[in-house]
Amino acid sequence: MTGAGTAASAAPARATHSTLKPGIKKDLFGSLEDGTKVWRYTITNRSIRVRIITYGGIVQTIEVPDARGRMGNVALGFAGLGDYVAKNNPGPYFGALIGRYANRIAKGRFTLDGVTYQLPINNDPNSLHGGTNGFDTKVWTATPGSDHGDPSLRLDYTSPDKEMGYPGNLHATATYTITKDSIRIDYRATTDKKTIVNLTNHSYFNLAGEGTGTIYDHVLQLNAHRYTPVDSTLIPTGQLAPVAGTPLDFTKPTPIGDRIRDGHQQLVFGRGYDHNWIVDGSGLRQAARVSEPTSGRVLTMSSDQPGIQFYSGNFLDGTLYGTGGHQYRQGDGFALETQHFPDSPNHGNFPSTVLSPGQTYRTTTVYTFSAR
């Protein structure tokens, strides 16, 4: 594969939000070995600049102002296409669209209407994030547009019947809309055969700035009084357990690093936080809020999904280098993946992820950035 020259690999330039000019720009990010071109879209709107590539629908960078108005990239990612392609199976999934099924399915197996389907095992002994070639590895078709004057980018991908073992031809879309202070992702999917679907975005954040160190001093609040405990392979046990009295209680603002090494069995299993929280309430509501004390940046996440996976970057091991040339080590970024629960098809007490012909899968997640 080839790169697209210095424009594709350069780190974002330092700017202030007052210098941003709303609009959408397109440039060639690189080509795959079969010659397929991968494009990058830079979407700008008043105080946010986002770069999205058509490979995996990946959010490469997110630039937002700090408390002094200085722009900085707060998303982890790679500078060139080669790293995104090479780090698969499973990779860090930096910024990628995840499907058909976000998170884990036990032993890669589920049953629909008496038929058992086998998925690839890529997180032994389970299937993770859609399998060995999930939606994060696909080149999506991009259509720039606008929504009430805000720039947007619609990405489309059709997953054929039996791809990665999943039944049905599934047509999925993810539309990124950049407003004054937010990134909204609207997901849609339809199928011609009963199937399961659970889509999300796997962006990693560091509100102090990409490559600046750990996120352990970030202060997290989750609108969730329960979570789904996991076994040693990170598959839910089926319990819906209270967070009260555990280090998984983020109902009040708490630094991420305060209890991450306290020896609790769940944190031992995940090498830190890598769990699904059951978001209180229903409809589009606030699921999480994260603040960073030095920059003053604040991220608020809203979603209509029943769950949110908080992952504290436990498997970053120093072997990856990001857009700014910095080494990524354990805890250098966090992910908040809005979702249905892991392994839902194998737990009758979890919200259903079944999609049937004639139905439309619809879900929305909003990332809102501010500074204080």
Short mmCIF file of C-alpha atoms in Angstrom, two decimals:
data_model
loop_
_atom_site.label_atom_id
_atom_site.label_comp_id
_atom_site.label_asym_id
_atom_site.label_seq_id
_atom_site.Cartn_x
_atom_site.Cartn_y
_atom_site.Cartn_z
CA MET A 1 0.00 0.00 0.00
CA THR A 2 1.11 3.53 -0.51
CA GLY A 3 0.78 6.72 1.45
CA ALA A 4 -0.61 9.97 0.13
CA GLY A 5 2.47 12.12 0.70
CA THR A 6 3.13 14.51 3.52
CA ALA A 7 -0.46 15.72 3.71
CA ALA A 8 -1.61 12.29 4.82
CA SER A 9 1.07 11.74 7.44
CA ALA A 10 1.62 15.17 8.95
CA ALA A 11 0.44 15.86 12.49
CA PRO A 12 -2.33 18.45 12.79
CA ALA A 13 -1.05 22.03 12.85
CA ARG A 14 -1.49 24.10 15.99
CA ALA A 15 -4.31 26.58 15.63
CA THR A 16 -6.91 28.46 17.60
CA HIS A 17 -10.60 27.91 17.10
CA SER A 18 -10.97 31.44 15.72
CA THR A 19 -8.88 30.44 12.66
CA LEU A 20 -11.15 27.56 11.60
CA LYS A 21 -13.10 27.87 8.37
CA PRO A 22 -16.21 25.65 8.13
CA GLY A 23 -16.28 23.16 5.28
CA ILE A 24 -15.21 19.72 4.00
CA LYS A 25 -11.94 18.93 2.24
CA LYS A 26 -11.00 15.65 0.56
CA ASP A 27 -7.51 14.28 -0.02
CA LEU A 28 -6.00 10.92 -0.94
CA PHE A 29 -4.83 9.12 2.21
CA GLY A 30 -3.33 6.10 0.45
CA SER A 31 -4.10 2.94 -1.49
CA LEU A 32 -4.53 -0.69 -0.46
CA GLU A 33 -2.50 -3.47 -2.06
CA ASP A 34 -5.31 -4.18 -4.54
CA GLY A 35 -5.26 -0.54 -5.66
CA THR A 36 -8.37 0.56 -3.78
CA LYS A 37 -8.04 4.23 -2.93
CA VAL A 38 -8.61 5.41 0.62
CA TRP A 39 -9.77 9.00 1.02
CA ARG A 40 -9.53 11.34 3.97
CA TYR A 41 -12.16 13.98 4.68
CA THR A 42 -11.34 16.95 6.87
CA ILE A 43 -14.55 18.37 8.32
CA THR A 44 -14.42 21.73 10.05
CA ASN A 45 -17.11 23.67 11.85
CA ARG A 46 -16.33 26.72 14.00
CA SER A 47 -14.59 25.05 16.94
CA ILE A 48 -14.02 21.43 15.84
CA ARG A 49 -11.88 19.90 13.09
CA VAL A 50 -12.24 16.17 12.44
CA ARG A 51 -10.37 13.94 9.99
CA ILE A 52 -12.14 10.77 8.84
CA ILE A 53 -10.78 8.15 6.45
CA THR A 54 -12.87 5.79 4.34
CA TYR A 55 -10.89 2.75 5.52
CA GLY A 56 -12.85 1.51 8.52
CA GLY A 57 -14.76 4.81 8.71
CA ILE A 58 -11.92 5.77 11.03
CA VAL A 59 -11.82 9.04 12.94
CA GLN A 60 -8.12 9.84 12.62
CA THR A 61 -8.00 13.13 14.57
CA ILE A 62 -10.33 15.37 16.56
CA GLU A 63 -9.11 18.90 17.21
CA VAL A 64 -10.93 20.96 19.82
CA PRO A 65 -9.96 24.04 21.89
CA ASP A 66 -8.69 23.96 25.44
CA ALA A 67 -9.65 26.51 28.10
CA ARG A 68 -7.32 29.07 26.48
CA GLY A 69 -8.77 28.55 23.02
CA ARG A 70 -5.77 26.58 21.72
CA MET A 71 -6.62 23.73 19.37
CA GLY A 72 -5.27 20.27 20.09
CA ASN A 73 -5.86 16.74 18.80
CA VAL A 74 -7.57 14.65 21.50
CA ALA A 75 -7.98 11.38 19.54
CA LEU A 76 -5.42 8.57 19.32
CA GLY A 77 -4.60 7.31 15.84
CA PHE A 78 -1.95 6.60 13.24
CA ALA A 79 -0.27 8.99 10.82
CA GLY A 80 -0.49 6.71 7.76
CA LEU A 81 -2.72 4.06 6.21
CA GLY A 82 -0.10 1.32 6.54
CA ASP A 83 -0.30 1.25 10.33
CA TYR A 84 -4.10 1.03 10.34
CA VAL A 85 -3.98 -1.96 7.99
CA ALA A 86 -1.04 -3.72 9.66
CA LYS A 87 -2.37 -3.54 13.22
CA ASN A 88 -5.50 -5.64 12.64
CA ASN A 89 -6.67 -8.94 14.13
CA PRO A 90 -7.24 -7.78 16.70
CA GLY A 91 -5.83 -4.30 16.65
CA PRO A 92 -6.39 -1.25 18.80
CA TYR A 93 -9.32 -0.24 16.53
CA PHE A 94 -8.33 3.43 16.83
CA GLY A 95 -11.33 5.54 15.78
CA ALA A 96 -12.96 2.77 13.74
CA LEU A 97 -16.55 1.90 13.01
CA ILE A 98 -17.21 -1.49 14.60
CA GLY A 99 -19.56 -4.16 13.27
CA ARG A 100 -21.39 -6.28 12.64
CA TYR A 101 -21.23 -6.84 16.36
CA ALA A 102 -19.32 -4.56 18.70
CA ASN A 103 -17.60 -6.23 21.65
CA ARG A 104 -17.35 -9.96 22.35
CA ILE A 105 -19.46 -13.00 21.49
CA ALA A 106 -18.63 -16.09 23.56
CA LYS A 107 -16.75 -18.71 21.55
CA GLY A 108 -17.90 -16.87 18.43
CA ARG A 109 -21.22 -18.68 18.50
CA PHE A 110 -24.89 -17.68 18.61
CA THR A 111 -28.22 -19.22 17.60
CA LEU A 112 -31.13 -17.67 15.69
CA ASP A 113 -34.37 -19.58 15.01
CA GLY A 114 -32.65 -22.86 15.80
CA VAL A 115 -29.68 -22.26 13.50
CA THR A 116 -26.24 -21.91 15.11
CA TYR A 117 -23.78 -19.52 13.48
CA GLN A 118 -20.01 -19.69 13.96
CA LEU A 119 -17.90 -16.52 13.80
CA PRO A 120 -14.11 -16.23 13.57
CA ILE A 121 -12.23 -16.47 16.87
CA ASN A 122 -9.91 -13.46 17.04
CA ASN A 123 -9.80 -12.84 20.80
CA ASP A 124 -9.26 -16.39 22.03
CA PRO A 125 -11.61 -18.03 22.88
CA ASN A 126 -14.11 -15.41 21.66
CA SER A 127 -15.04 -13.34 18.63
CA LEU A 128 -14.34 -9.63 19.06
CA HIS A 129 -15.69 -6.59 17.17
CA GLY A 130 -17.10 -8.49 14.20
CA GLY A 131 -14.28 -10.98 13.65
CA THR A 132 -10.99 -11.04 11.78
CA ASN A 133 -12.27 -8.72 9.03
CA GLY A 134 -14.95 -6.63 10.64
CA PHE A 135 -16.31 -3.28 9.52
CA ASP A 136 -13.11 -1.62 10.77
CA THR A 137 -11.24 -3.20 7.82
CA LYS A 138 -13.70 -2.24 5.07
CA VAL A 139 -13.50 0.71 2.70
CA TRP A 140 -16.75 2.63 3.11
CA THR A 141 -18.38 4.75 0.41
CA ALA A 142 -18.36 8.40 1.48
CA THR A 143 -20.93 11.08 0.62
CA PRO A 144 -20.31 14.61 1.92
CA GLY A 145 -23.36 16.69 2.77
CA SER A 146 -24.90 18.97 5.35
CA ASP A 147 -27.57 18.81 8.04
CA HIS A 148 -29.27 22.12 8.77
CA GLY A 149 -26.13 23.90 7.65
CA ASP A 150 -23.71 21.68 9.58
CA PRO A 151 -21.18 19.69 7.52
CA SER A 152 -21.71 15.92 7.48
CA LEU A 153 -20.20 12.79 5.98
CA ARG A 154 -22.31 9.71 5.27
CA LEU A 155 -20.48 6.39 5.06
CA ASP A 156 -22.11 3.29 3.52
CA TYR A 157 -21.10 -0.35 3.54
CA THR A 158 -23.02 -3.48 2.50
CA SER A 159 -21.94 -6.65 4.28
CA PRO A 160 -22.82 -9.74 2.23
CA ASP A 161 -24.66 -12.75 3.62
CA LYS A 162 -22.33 -15.00 5.67
CA GLU A 163 -19.53 -12.43 5.82
CA MET A 164 -17.62 -13.32 9.00
CA GLY A 165 -20.33 -15.95 9.52
CA TYR A 166 -23.21 -13.49 10.06
CA PRO A 167 -26.51 -14.17 8.25
CA GLY A 168 -28.16 -11.72 5.86
CA ASN A 169 -27.09 -8.98 3.49
CA LEU A 170 -26.73 -6.05 5.87
CA HIS A 171 -26.59 -2.49 4.59
CA ALA A 172 -25.08 -0.15 7.19
CA THR A 173 -24.63 3.61 7.23
CA ALA A 174 -22.89 5.88 9.69
CA THR A 175 -23.31 9.63 9.29
CA TYR A 176 -20.88 11.96 11.05
CA THR A 177 -22.27 15.48 11.55
CA ILE A 178 -20.05 18.22 12.99
CA THR A 179 -21.88 20.97 14.84
CA LYS A 180 -20.50 23.97 16.70
CA ASP A 181 -19.36 21.90 19.68
CA SER A 182 -20.29 18.28 18.90
CA ILE A 183 -19.74 15.24 16.73
CA ARG A 184 -22.97 13.32 16.15
CA ILE A 185 -22.95 9.80 14.73
CA ASP A 186 -26.22 8.44 13.36
CA TYR A 187 -26.14 4.71 12.64
CA ARG A 188 -28.64 2.90 10.40
CA ALA A 189 -28.84 -0.70 9.17
CA THR A 190 -31.25 -2.94 7.27
CA THR A 191 -31.13 -6.65 6.45
CA ASP A 192 -32.81 -9.16 4.15
CA LYS A 193 -32.49 -12.02 6.66
CA LYS A 194 -32.81 -12.14 10.42
CA THR A 195 -29.42 -11.29 11.93
CA ILE A 196 -27.76 -9.56 14.86
CA VAL A 197 -26.22 -6.10 14.78
CA ASN A 198 -24.46 -3.87 17.29
CA LEU A 199 -22.58 -0.89 15.85
CA THR A 200 -20.29 1.58 17.60
CA ASN A 201 -17.28 3.83 17.14
CA HIS A 202 -14.00 2.91 18.85
CA SER A 203 -12.30 6.29 19.27
CA TYR A 204 -9.70 6.63 22.01
CA PHE A 205 -9.45 9.99 23.75
CA ASN A 206 -6.86 11.88 25.73
CA LEU A 207 -8.28 15.30 26.54
CA ALA A 208 -4.85 16.67 27.51
CA GLY A 209 -3.79 15.92 23.93
CA GLU A 210 -2.85 12.87 21.90
CA GLY A 211 0.49 11.43 23.04
CA THR A 212 0.77 13.49 26.25
CA GLY A 213 0.73 10.60 28.75
CA THR A 214 -1.82 8.69 30.75
CA ILE A 215 -5.49 9.49 31.24
CA TYR A 216 -5.48 8.45 34.89
CA ASP A 217 -6.04 12.02 36.14
CA HIS A 218 -9.07 12.47 33.85
CA VAL A 219 -12.22 12.69 35.96
CA LEU A 220 -14.97 10.33 34.80
CA GLN A 221 -18.66 10.21 35.64
CA LEU A 222 -20.90 7.47 34.26
CA ASN A 223 -24.68 7.69 34.40
CA ALA A 224 -24.88 4.04 35.42
CA HIS A 225 -25.70 2.33 38.70
CA ARG A 226 -25.22 -1.20 37.33
CA TYR A 227 -22.77 -3.07 35.12
CA THR A 228 -22.37 -6.53 33.60
CA PRO A 229 -19.60 -8.46 35.40
CA VAL A 230 -17.34 -10.64 33.24
CA ASP A 231 -15.47 -13.90 33.54
CA SER A 232 -11.73 -14.30 32.95
CA THR A 233 -12.27 -14.18 29.15
CA LEU A 234 -14.21 -10.89 29.47
CA ILE A 235 -17.56 -12.48 28.61
CA PRO A 236 -20.51 -11.32 30.76
CA THR A 237 -21.68 -13.78 33.39
CA GLY A 238 -25.30 -12.71 32.84
CA GLN A 239 -25.51 -10.72 36.07
CA LEU A 240 -26.75 -7.14 36.20
CA ALA A 241 -24.76 -6.09 39.24
CA PRO A 242 -24.73 -2.85 41.24
CA VAL A 243 -21.58 -0.73 41.04
CA ALA A 244 -22.01 0.48 44.62
CA GLY A 245 -19.10 -0.53 46.84
CA THR A 246 -16.84 -1.45 43.90
CA PRO A 247 -14.13 0.43 41.97
CA LEU A 248 -16.57 0.42 39.04
CA ASP A 249 -18.71 3.06 40.73
CA PHE A 250 -18.40 6.26 38.68
CA THR A 251 -21.81 7.64 39.60
CA LYS A 252 -19.86 10.55 41.14
CA PRO A 253 -16.95 12.22 39.32
CA THR A 254 -13.81 10.17 40.05
CA PRO A 255 -10.28 10.21 38.58
CA ILE A 256 -9.85 7.17 36.35
CA GLY A 257 -6.63 6.12 38.05
CA ASP A 258 -7.85 6.35 41.65
CA ARG A 259 -8.86 2.68 42.02
CA ILE A 260 -7.58 1.06 38.84
CA ARG A 261 -4.90 -0.97 40.66
CA ASP A 262 -6.77 -1.91 43.83
CA GLY A 263 -6.84 -5.66 43.06
CA HIS A 264 -10.59 -6.05 42.51
CA GLN A 265 -11.23 -9.30 40.60
CA GLN A 266 -13.03 -7.53 37.75
CA LEU A 267 -10.08 -5.19 37.21
CA VAL A 268 -7.67 -8.14 37.30
CA PHE A 269 -9.68 -9.83 34.53
CA GLY A 270 -9.63 -6.68 32.39
CA ARG A 271 -6.13 -5.47 33.36
CA GLY A 272 -8.01 -2.32 34.26
CA TYR A 273 -11.41 -1.09 33.12
CA ASP A 274 -12.87 -2.98 30.15
CA HIS A 275 -16.50 -3.40 31.11
CA ASN A 276 -20.03 -2.64 30.01
CA TRP A 277 -22.05 -0.27 32.18
CA ILE A 278 -25.86 -0.27 32.04
CA VAL A 279 -26.82 3.34 31.33
CA ASP A 280 -29.61 4.71 33.53
CA GLY A 281 -32.80 5.83 31.78
CA SER A 282 -33.78 5.51 28.13
CA GLY A 283 -33.77 7.55 24.96
CA LEU A 284 -31.03 9.99 24.02
CA ARG A 285 -29.53 10.95 27.40
CA GLN A 286 -26.15 11.68 28.93
CA ALA A 287 -24.17 8.50 29.44
CA ALA A 288 -20.73 9.83 30.41
CA ARG A 289 -18.82 12.99 31.24
CA VAL A 290 -15.01 13.26 31.33
CA SER A 291 -12.95 16.30 32.32
CA GLU A 292 -9.19 16.90 32.20
CA PRO A 293 -7.79 19.28 34.82
CA THR A 294 -4.78 20.74 32.96
CA SER A 295 -6.34 21.63 29.61
CA GLY A 296 -9.80 22.28 31.00
CA ARG A 297 -11.34 20.21 28.22
CA VAL A 298 -14.59 18.36 28.92
CA LEU A 299 -16.18 15.56 26.89
CA THR A 300 -19.86 14.76 27.41
CA MET A 301 -21.31 11.70 25.67
CA SER A 302 -25.00 11.17 25.02
CA SER A 303 -26.54 8.03 23.54
CA ASP A 304 -29.81 6.16 23.15
CA GLN A 305 -28.07 2.80 23.68
CA PRO A 306 -28.60 0.67 26.81
CA GLY A 307 -24.88 0.21 27.48
CA ILE A 308 -21.50 1.88 27.32
CA GLN A 309 -18.15 0.10 27.35
CA PHE A 310 -15.49 2.02 29.23
CA TYR A 311 -12.00 0.86 28.29
CA SER A 312 -8.94 2.42 29.94
CA GLY A 313 -6.36 1.53 27.26
CA ASN A 314 -5.03 -1.44 29.21
CA PHE A 315 -3.50 -3.26 26.23
CA LEU A 316 -1.51 -0.34 24.81
CA ASP A 317 2.02 -1.66 25.28
CA GLY A 318 4.45 0.85 23.83
CA THR A 319 4.70 -0.80 20.42
CA LEU A 320 2.42 1.72 18.66
CA TYR A 321 3.30 5.25 17.60
CA GLY A 322 0.61 7.84 16.98
CA THR A 323 -0.09 10.78 14.69
CA GLY A 324 2.27 13.04 16.65
CA GLY A 325 5.09 10.47 16.69
CA HIS A 326 4.58 9.59 20.36
CA GLN A 327 4.68 6.09 21.80
CA TYR A 328 1.37 4.83 23.20
CA ARG A 329 1.68 3.06 26.54
CA GLN A 330 -0.84 1.51 28.91
CA GLY A 331 -3.48 4.03 29.95
CA ASP A 332 -2.56 6.67 27.36
CA GLY A 333 -6.14 6.82 26.05
CA PHE A 334 -9.66 5.78 26.98
CA ALA A 335 -12.60 4.58 24.90
CA LEU A 336 -16.30 4.98 25.60
CA GLU A 337 -18.19 2.68 23.24
CA THR A 338 -21.96 3.17 23.19
CA GLN A 339 -23.53 -0.21 22.53
CA HIS A 340 -25.88 -3.03 23.31
CA PHE A 341 -24.37 -5.45 25.81
CA PRO A 342 -21.52 -7.84 24.98
CA ASP A 343 -22.64 -11.38 24.10
CA SER A 344 -26.31 -10.35 24.12
CA PRO A 345 -27.39 -13.10 21.68
CA ASN A 346 -26.42 -15.67 24.33
CA HIS A 347 -28.19 -13.99 27.26
CA GLY A 348 -31.97 -13.93 27.22
CA ASN A 349 -32.08 -11.30 29.98
CA PHE A 350 -30.05 -8.77 27.94
CA PRO A 351 -31.66 -6.32 25.50
CA SER A 352 -32.09 -7.97 22.09
CA THR A 353 -29.72 -7.24 19.20
CA VAL A 354 -31.81 -9.11 16.61
CA LEU A 355 -32.68 -7.24 13.41
CA SER A 356 -35.31 -8.65 11.06
CA PRO A 357 -36.20 -7.84 7.45
CA GLY A 358 -38.47 -4.79 7.28
CA GLN A 359 -36.95 -3.26 10.42
CA THR A 360 -34.38 -0.46 10.54
CA TYR A 361 -31.65 -0.40 13.15
CA ARG A 362 -31.29 3.20 14.37
CA THR A 363 -29.05 4.62 17.04
CA THR A 364 -27.35 7.95 17.76
CA THR A 365 -24.31 8.96 19.79
CA VAL A 366 -23.23 12.57 20.42
CA TYR A 367 -19.77 13.67 21.60
CA THR A 368 -19.93 17.23 22.95
CA PHE A 369 -16.73 19.14 23.71
CA SER A 370 -16.38 22.15 25.99
CA ALA A 371 -13.73 23.80 28.16
CA ARG A 372 -13.84 25.30 31.63
#
